[in-house]
mmCIF file of C-alpha atoms in Angstrom:
data_model
loop_
_atom_site.group_PDB
_atom_site.id
_atom_site.type_symbol
_atom_site.label_atom_id
_atom_site.label_comp_id
_atom_site.label_asym_id
_atom_site.label_seq_id
_atom_site.Cartn_x
_atom_site.Cartn_y
_atom_site.Cartn_z
ATOM 1 C CA MET A 1 -28.170 -60.131 -24.141
ATOM 2 C CA TYR A 2 -29.615 -60.844 -20.739
ATOM 3 C CA GLU A 3 -27.088 -61.460 -17.953
ATOM 4 C CA ILE A 4 -28.580 -62.484 -14.624
ATOM 5 C CA GLU A 5 -28.399 -59.992 -11.782
ATOM 6 C CA LYS A 6 -25.848 -61.196 -9.268
ATOM 7 C CA THR A 7 -27.063 -61.951 -5.755
ATOM 8 C CA GLU A 8 -24.949 -63.349 -2.939
ATOM 9 C CA ARG A 9 -26.308 -66.846 -3.700
ATOM 10 C CA ILE A 10 -25.589 -66.553 -7.427
ATOM 11 C CA ASN A 11 -22.036 -65.375 -6.700
ATOM 12 C CA GLN A 12 -21.527 -68.405 -4.427
ATOM 13 C CA LEU A 13 -22.743 -70.730 -7.175
ATOM 14 C CA ILE A 14 -20.555 -69.010 -9.777
ATOM 15 C CA ALA A 15 -17.532 -69.524 -7.520
ATOM 16 C CA ARG A 16 -18.322 -73.277 -7.458
ATOM 17 C CA THR A 17 -18.611 -73.485 -11.229
ATOM 18 C CA LYS A 18 -15.353 -71.726 -12.096
ATOM 19 C CA SER A 19 -12.602 -73.930 -13.475
ATOM 20 C CA ASP A 20 -10.200 -73.083 -10.636
ATOM 21 C CA SER A 21 -12.724 -73.958 -7.891
ATOM 22 C CA GLY A 22 -11.696 -77.603 -7.602
ATOM 23 C CA VAL A 23 -15.403 -78.542 -7.536
ATOM 24 C CA ALA A 24 -16.455 -81.478 -9.706
ATOM 25 C CA GLY A 25 -19.019 -84.270 -9.912
ATOM 26 C CA PRO A 26 -22.383 -84.020 -8.167
ATOM 27 C CA GLU A 27 -21.576 -80.735 -6.398
ATOM 28 C CA LEU A 28 -20.781 -79.031 -9.704
ATOM 29 C CA ALA A 29 -23.866 -80.570 -11.333
ATOM 30 C CA LYS A 30 -26.033 -79.288 -8.441
ATOM 31 C CA ALA A 31 -24.599 -75.778 -8.894
ATOM 32 C CA HIS A 32 -25.417 -75.902 -12.632
ATOM 33 C CA LEU A 33 -28.926 -77.143 -11.851
ATOM 34 C CA GLU A 34 -29.565 -74.364 -9.339
ATOM 35 C CA LEU A 35 -28.157 -71.680 -11.649
ATOM 36 C CA GLY A 36 -30.426 -73.020 -14.399
ATOM 37 C CA LYS A 37 -33.452 -72.689 -12.109
ATOM 38 C CA LEU A 38 -32.472 -69.142 -11.185
ATOM 39 C CA LEU A 39 -31.998 -68.111 -14.806
ATOM 40 C CA GLY A 40 -35.175 -69.916 -15.879
ATOM 41 C CA ALA A 41 -37.167 -67.908 -13.335
ATOM 42 C CA GLN A 42 -36.130 -64.721 -15.127
ATOM 43 C CA MET A 43 -36.434 -65.815 -18.736
ATOM 44 C CA ARG A 44 -39.240 -63.957 -20.457
ATOM 45 C CA PRO A 45 -41.364 -64.117 -22.703
ATOM 46 C CA PHE A 46 -41.253 -67.919 -22.803
ATOM 47 C CA PHE A 47 -44.375 -69.859 -21.868
ATOM 48 C CA PRO A 48 -44.419 -73.563 -20.919
ATOM 49 C CA GLY A 49 -46.902 -74.670 -23.569
ATOM 50 C CA ASP A 50 -44.964 -73.273 -26.513
ATOM 51 C CA THR A 51 -41.311 -73.641 -25.444
ATOM 52 C CA THR A 52 -38.773 -76.462 -25.738
ATOM 53 C CA ILE A 53 -35.467 -76.581 -23.891
ATOM 54 C CA VAL A 54 -32.782 -78.336 -25.971
ATOM 55 C CA ALA A 55 -29.917 -79.529 -23.776
ATOM 56 C CA ILE A 56 -26.653 -79.696 -25.699
ATOM 57 C CA LEU A 57 -24.978 -82.912 -24.598
ATOM 58 C CA ARG A 58 -23.210 -83.576 -22.462
ATOM 59 C CA GLY A 59 -22.122 -80.381 -20.741
ATOM 60 C CA GLY A 60 -25.453 -78.569 -20.956
ATOM 61 C CA ILE A 61 -27.622 -81.258 -19.391
ATOM 62 C CA PHE A 62 -27.717 -80.109 -15.741
ATOM 63 C CA PHE A 63 -28.032 -76.399 -16.506
ATOM 64 C CA ALA A 64 -30.798 -77.204 -19.022
ATOM 65 C CA GLU A 65 -32.605 -79.363 -16.465
ATOM 66 C CA GLY A 66 -32.619 -76.436 -14.053
ATOM 67 C CA ILE A 67 -34.238 -74.176 -16.645
ATOM 68 C CA TYR A 68 -36.694 -76.954 -17.525
ATOM 69 C CA PHE A 69 -37.654 -77.601 -13.889
ATOM 70 C CA GLN A 70 -38.249 -73.881 -13.377
ATOM 71 C CA MET A 71 -40.194 -73.258 -16.580
ATOM 72 C CA GLY A 72 -42.106 -76.544 -16.852
ATOM 73 C CA CYS A 73 -41.897 -76.574 -20.645
ATOM 74 C CA GLN A 74 -40.889 -79.335 -23.069
ATOM 75 C CA PHE A 75 -37.406 -80.862 -22.941
ATOM 76 C CA GLN A 76 -35.139 -82.724 -25.310
ATOM 77 C CA THR A 77 -31.456 -83.404 -25.731
ATOM 78 C CA PHE A 78 -29.157 -82.993 -28.702
ATOM 79 C CA ASP A 79 -25.764 -84.595 -29.205
ATOM 80 C CA PRO A 80 -23.942 -82.521 -31.842
ATOM 81 C CA LYS A 81 -21.307 -85.219 -32.305
ATOM 82 C CA HIS A 82 -23.771 -87.982 -33.181
ATOM 83 C CA GLU A 83 -27.126 -86.526 -34.264
ATOM 84 C CA LYS A 84 -28.653 -84.377 -36.928
ATOM 85 C CA PHE A 85 -30.565 -81.507 -35.351
ATOM 86 C CA VAL A 86 -34.308 -81.428 -35.862
ATOM 87 C CA ARG A 87 -35.958 -78.219 -34.674
ATOM 88 C CA PRO A 88 -38.709 -78.825 -32.129
ATOM 89 C CA GLU A 89 -42.167 -77.791 -33.306
ATOM 90 C CA THR A 90 -42.832 -75.387 -30.435
ATOM 91 C CA LYS A 91 -42.904 -71.648 -31.070
ATOM 92 C CA HIS A 92 -39.916 -71.032 -28.804
ATOM 93 C CA VAL A 93 -36.709 -73.073 -28.675
ATOM 94 C CA ILE A 94 -33.942 -72.451 -26.161
ATOM 95 C CA LEU A 95 -30.574 -74.075 -26.910
ATOM 96 C CA VAL A 96 -28.778 -74.678 -23.614
ATOM 97 C CA ASP A 97 -25.097 -75.395 -23.015
ATOM 98 C CA SER A 98 -22.928 -74.940 -19.954
ATOM 99 C CA VAL A 99 -20.078 -73.082 -21.654
ATOM 100 C CA ILE A 100 -19.954 -71.197 -24.924
ATOM 101 C CA HIS A 101 -16.398 -70.486 -25.966
ATOM 102 C CA THR A 102 -16.558 -69.696 -29.683
ATOM 103 C CA GLY A 103 -20.154 -70.661 -30.458
ATOM 104 C CA LYS A 104 -19.122 -73.192 -33.110
ATOM 105 C CA THR A 105 -21.245 -75.972 -31.589
ATOM 106 C CA LEU A 106 -24.426 -73.900 -31.742
ATOM 107 C CA LEU A 107 -23.901 -71.969 -34.976
ATOM 108 C CA PRO A 108 -24.862 -74.838 -37.322
ATOM 109 C CA ILE A 109 -28.203 -75.415 -35.550
ATOM 110 C CA ARG A 110 -29.160 -71.960 -34.321
ATOM 111 C CA GLN A 111 -31.951 -70.201 -36.136
ATOM 112 C CA PRO A 112 -32.921 -66.520 -35.865
ATOM 113 C CA ASP A 113 -35.998 -67.278 -33.748
ATOM 114 C CA MET A 114 -34.145 -69.431 -31.179
ATOM 115 C CA ALA A 115 -32.770 -68.315 -27.842
ATOM 116 C CA VAL A 116 -29.490 -69.497 -26.330
ATOM 117 C CA ALA A 117 -28.795 -69.981 -22.615
ATOM 118 C CA CYS A 118 -25.524 -70.807 -20.874
ATOM 119 C CA CYS A 119 -23.731 -70.635 -17.546
ATOM 120 C CA VAL A 120 -20.793 -68.774 -19.046
ATOM 121 C CA ILE A 121 -19.938 -67.321 -22.427
ATOM 122 C CA HIS A 122 -16.615 -65.975 -23.609
ATOM 123 C CA GLU A 123 -16.844 -62.243 -24.291
ATOM 124 C CA LYS A 124 -15.792 -62.702 -27.929
ATOM 125 C CA ALA A 125 -18.802 -64.973 -28.585
ATOM 126 C CA VAL A 126 -21.374 -62.561 -27.123
ATOM 127 C CA PRO A 127 -21.869 -60.601 -30.393
ATOM 128 C CA ILE A 128 -22.790 -63.816 -32.227
ATOM 129 C CA PHE A 129 -25.827 -64.389 -30.009
ATOM 130 C CA GLU A 130 -26.423 -60.860 -28.691
ATOM 131 C CA GLU A 131 -30.238 -60.500 -28.650
ATOM 132 C CA GLN A 132 -30.861 -64.241 -28.304
ATOM 133 C CA LEU A 133 -28.581 -64.760 -25.295
ATOM 134 C CA PHE A 134 -29.439 -65.501 -21.664
ATOM 135 C CA THR A 135 -26.418 -66.105 -19.443
ATOM 136 C CA ILE A 136 -25.209 -66.272 -15.879
ATOM 137 C CA ARG A 137 -21.940 -64.542 -16.701
ATOM 138 C CA VAL A 138 -19.546 -63.342 -19.385
ATOM 139 C CA SER A 139 -15.866 -64.267 -19.093
ATOM 140 C CA ARG A 140 -12.610 -62.952 -20.519
ATOM 141 C CA ASN A 141 -10.810 -66.211 -19.720
ATOM 142 C CA SER A 142 -10.021 -68.514 -22.581
ATOM 143 C CA TYR A 143 -8.461 -71.946 -22.566
ATOM 144 C CA VAL A 144 -8.784 -75.313 -24.254
ATOM 145 C CA GLY A 145 -10.560 -77.827 -22.034
ATOM 146 C CA GLN A 146 -8.576 -80.990 -21.429
ATOM 147 C CA LYS A 147 -8.276 -83.735 -18.855
ATOM 148 C CA VAL A 148 -6.320 -81.637 -16.360
ATOM 149 C CA ARG A 149 -7.223 -80.531 -12.847
ATOM 150 C CA ARG A 150 -5.742 -77.028 -12.912
ATOM 151 C CA GLN A 151 -5.703 -74.244 -15.444
ATOM 152 C CA SER A 152 -2.236 -73.438 -16.762
ATOM 153 C CA GLY A 153 -1.569 -71.245 -19.750
ATOM 154 C CA GLY A 154 -3.991 -72.053 -22.533
ATOM 155 C CA VAL A 155 -5.180 -75.384 -21.045
ATOM 156 C CA GLY A 156 -7.694 -75.975 -18.273
ATOM 157 C CA PRO A 157 -10.123 -78.522 -16.855
ATOM 158 C CA ASP A 158 -12.880 -79.518 -19.271
ATOM 159 C CA THR A 159 -16.274 -78.559 -17.839
ATOM 160 C CA THR A 160 -18.006 -81.723 -19.042
ATOM 161 C CA MET A 161 -15.320 -83.904 -17.490
ATOM 162 C CA ARG A 162 -15.715 -81.964 -14.250
ATOM 163 C CA LEU A 163 -19.524 -82.326 -14.348
ATOM 164 C CA PHE A 164 -19.332 -86.083 -14.826
ATOM 165 C CA ASN A 165 -16.402 -86.557 -12.423
ATOM 166 C CA THR A 166 -14.110 -88.034 -15.085
ATOM 167 C CA LEU A 167 -10.973 -85.931 -14.534
#
C-alpha cells in the first residue's frame, strides 16, 4: 500500500473532504481533483502511454480526473450499476474511486495486475488491495452513506451526493 505523505496542503484538503466538514458541491469536487493530482504525481511506475485511469462512477470521477490530468494517460469511466466491465488494453489499469468501504464494488472487476486508487479507504478493506493500493488516507470510521447532512451513529452523508450537491 502507498499512502501519500501528508503536507500542510494535503491535510487542508483532507479536512475539506471529510464527511463532517460540511463541504459539498464544487468545493468538494475541487478538493478531490487536487488530491488526485497530488497522488498522481507520486504514482510510480505508471507511464502515460501504457496506462488507463478507470473512474468508478459517480463518486470517483473528480479524483480520477485529477490523477488523469497529472499523469496524462488514457481515461475512461465505468458505471458498476449499469455496465459490464471491459478491461482496457493498456498494460497498466488504475481503478479509481473516492471512497472504498468494503471493496465490494471493485472486487468483481479487479484483476491481479490492476492498481486501485482512492481518497479514503476503510482500514478493514486495506488487506484486500494491499500491494495494489494508492490512497490519500486510511480511516477507522465506518457508516452507511445516506441523504443526510451530518454523521450520526452508523449513518452519514453519502460522498457522491456531497460531490454532486444533491443532499
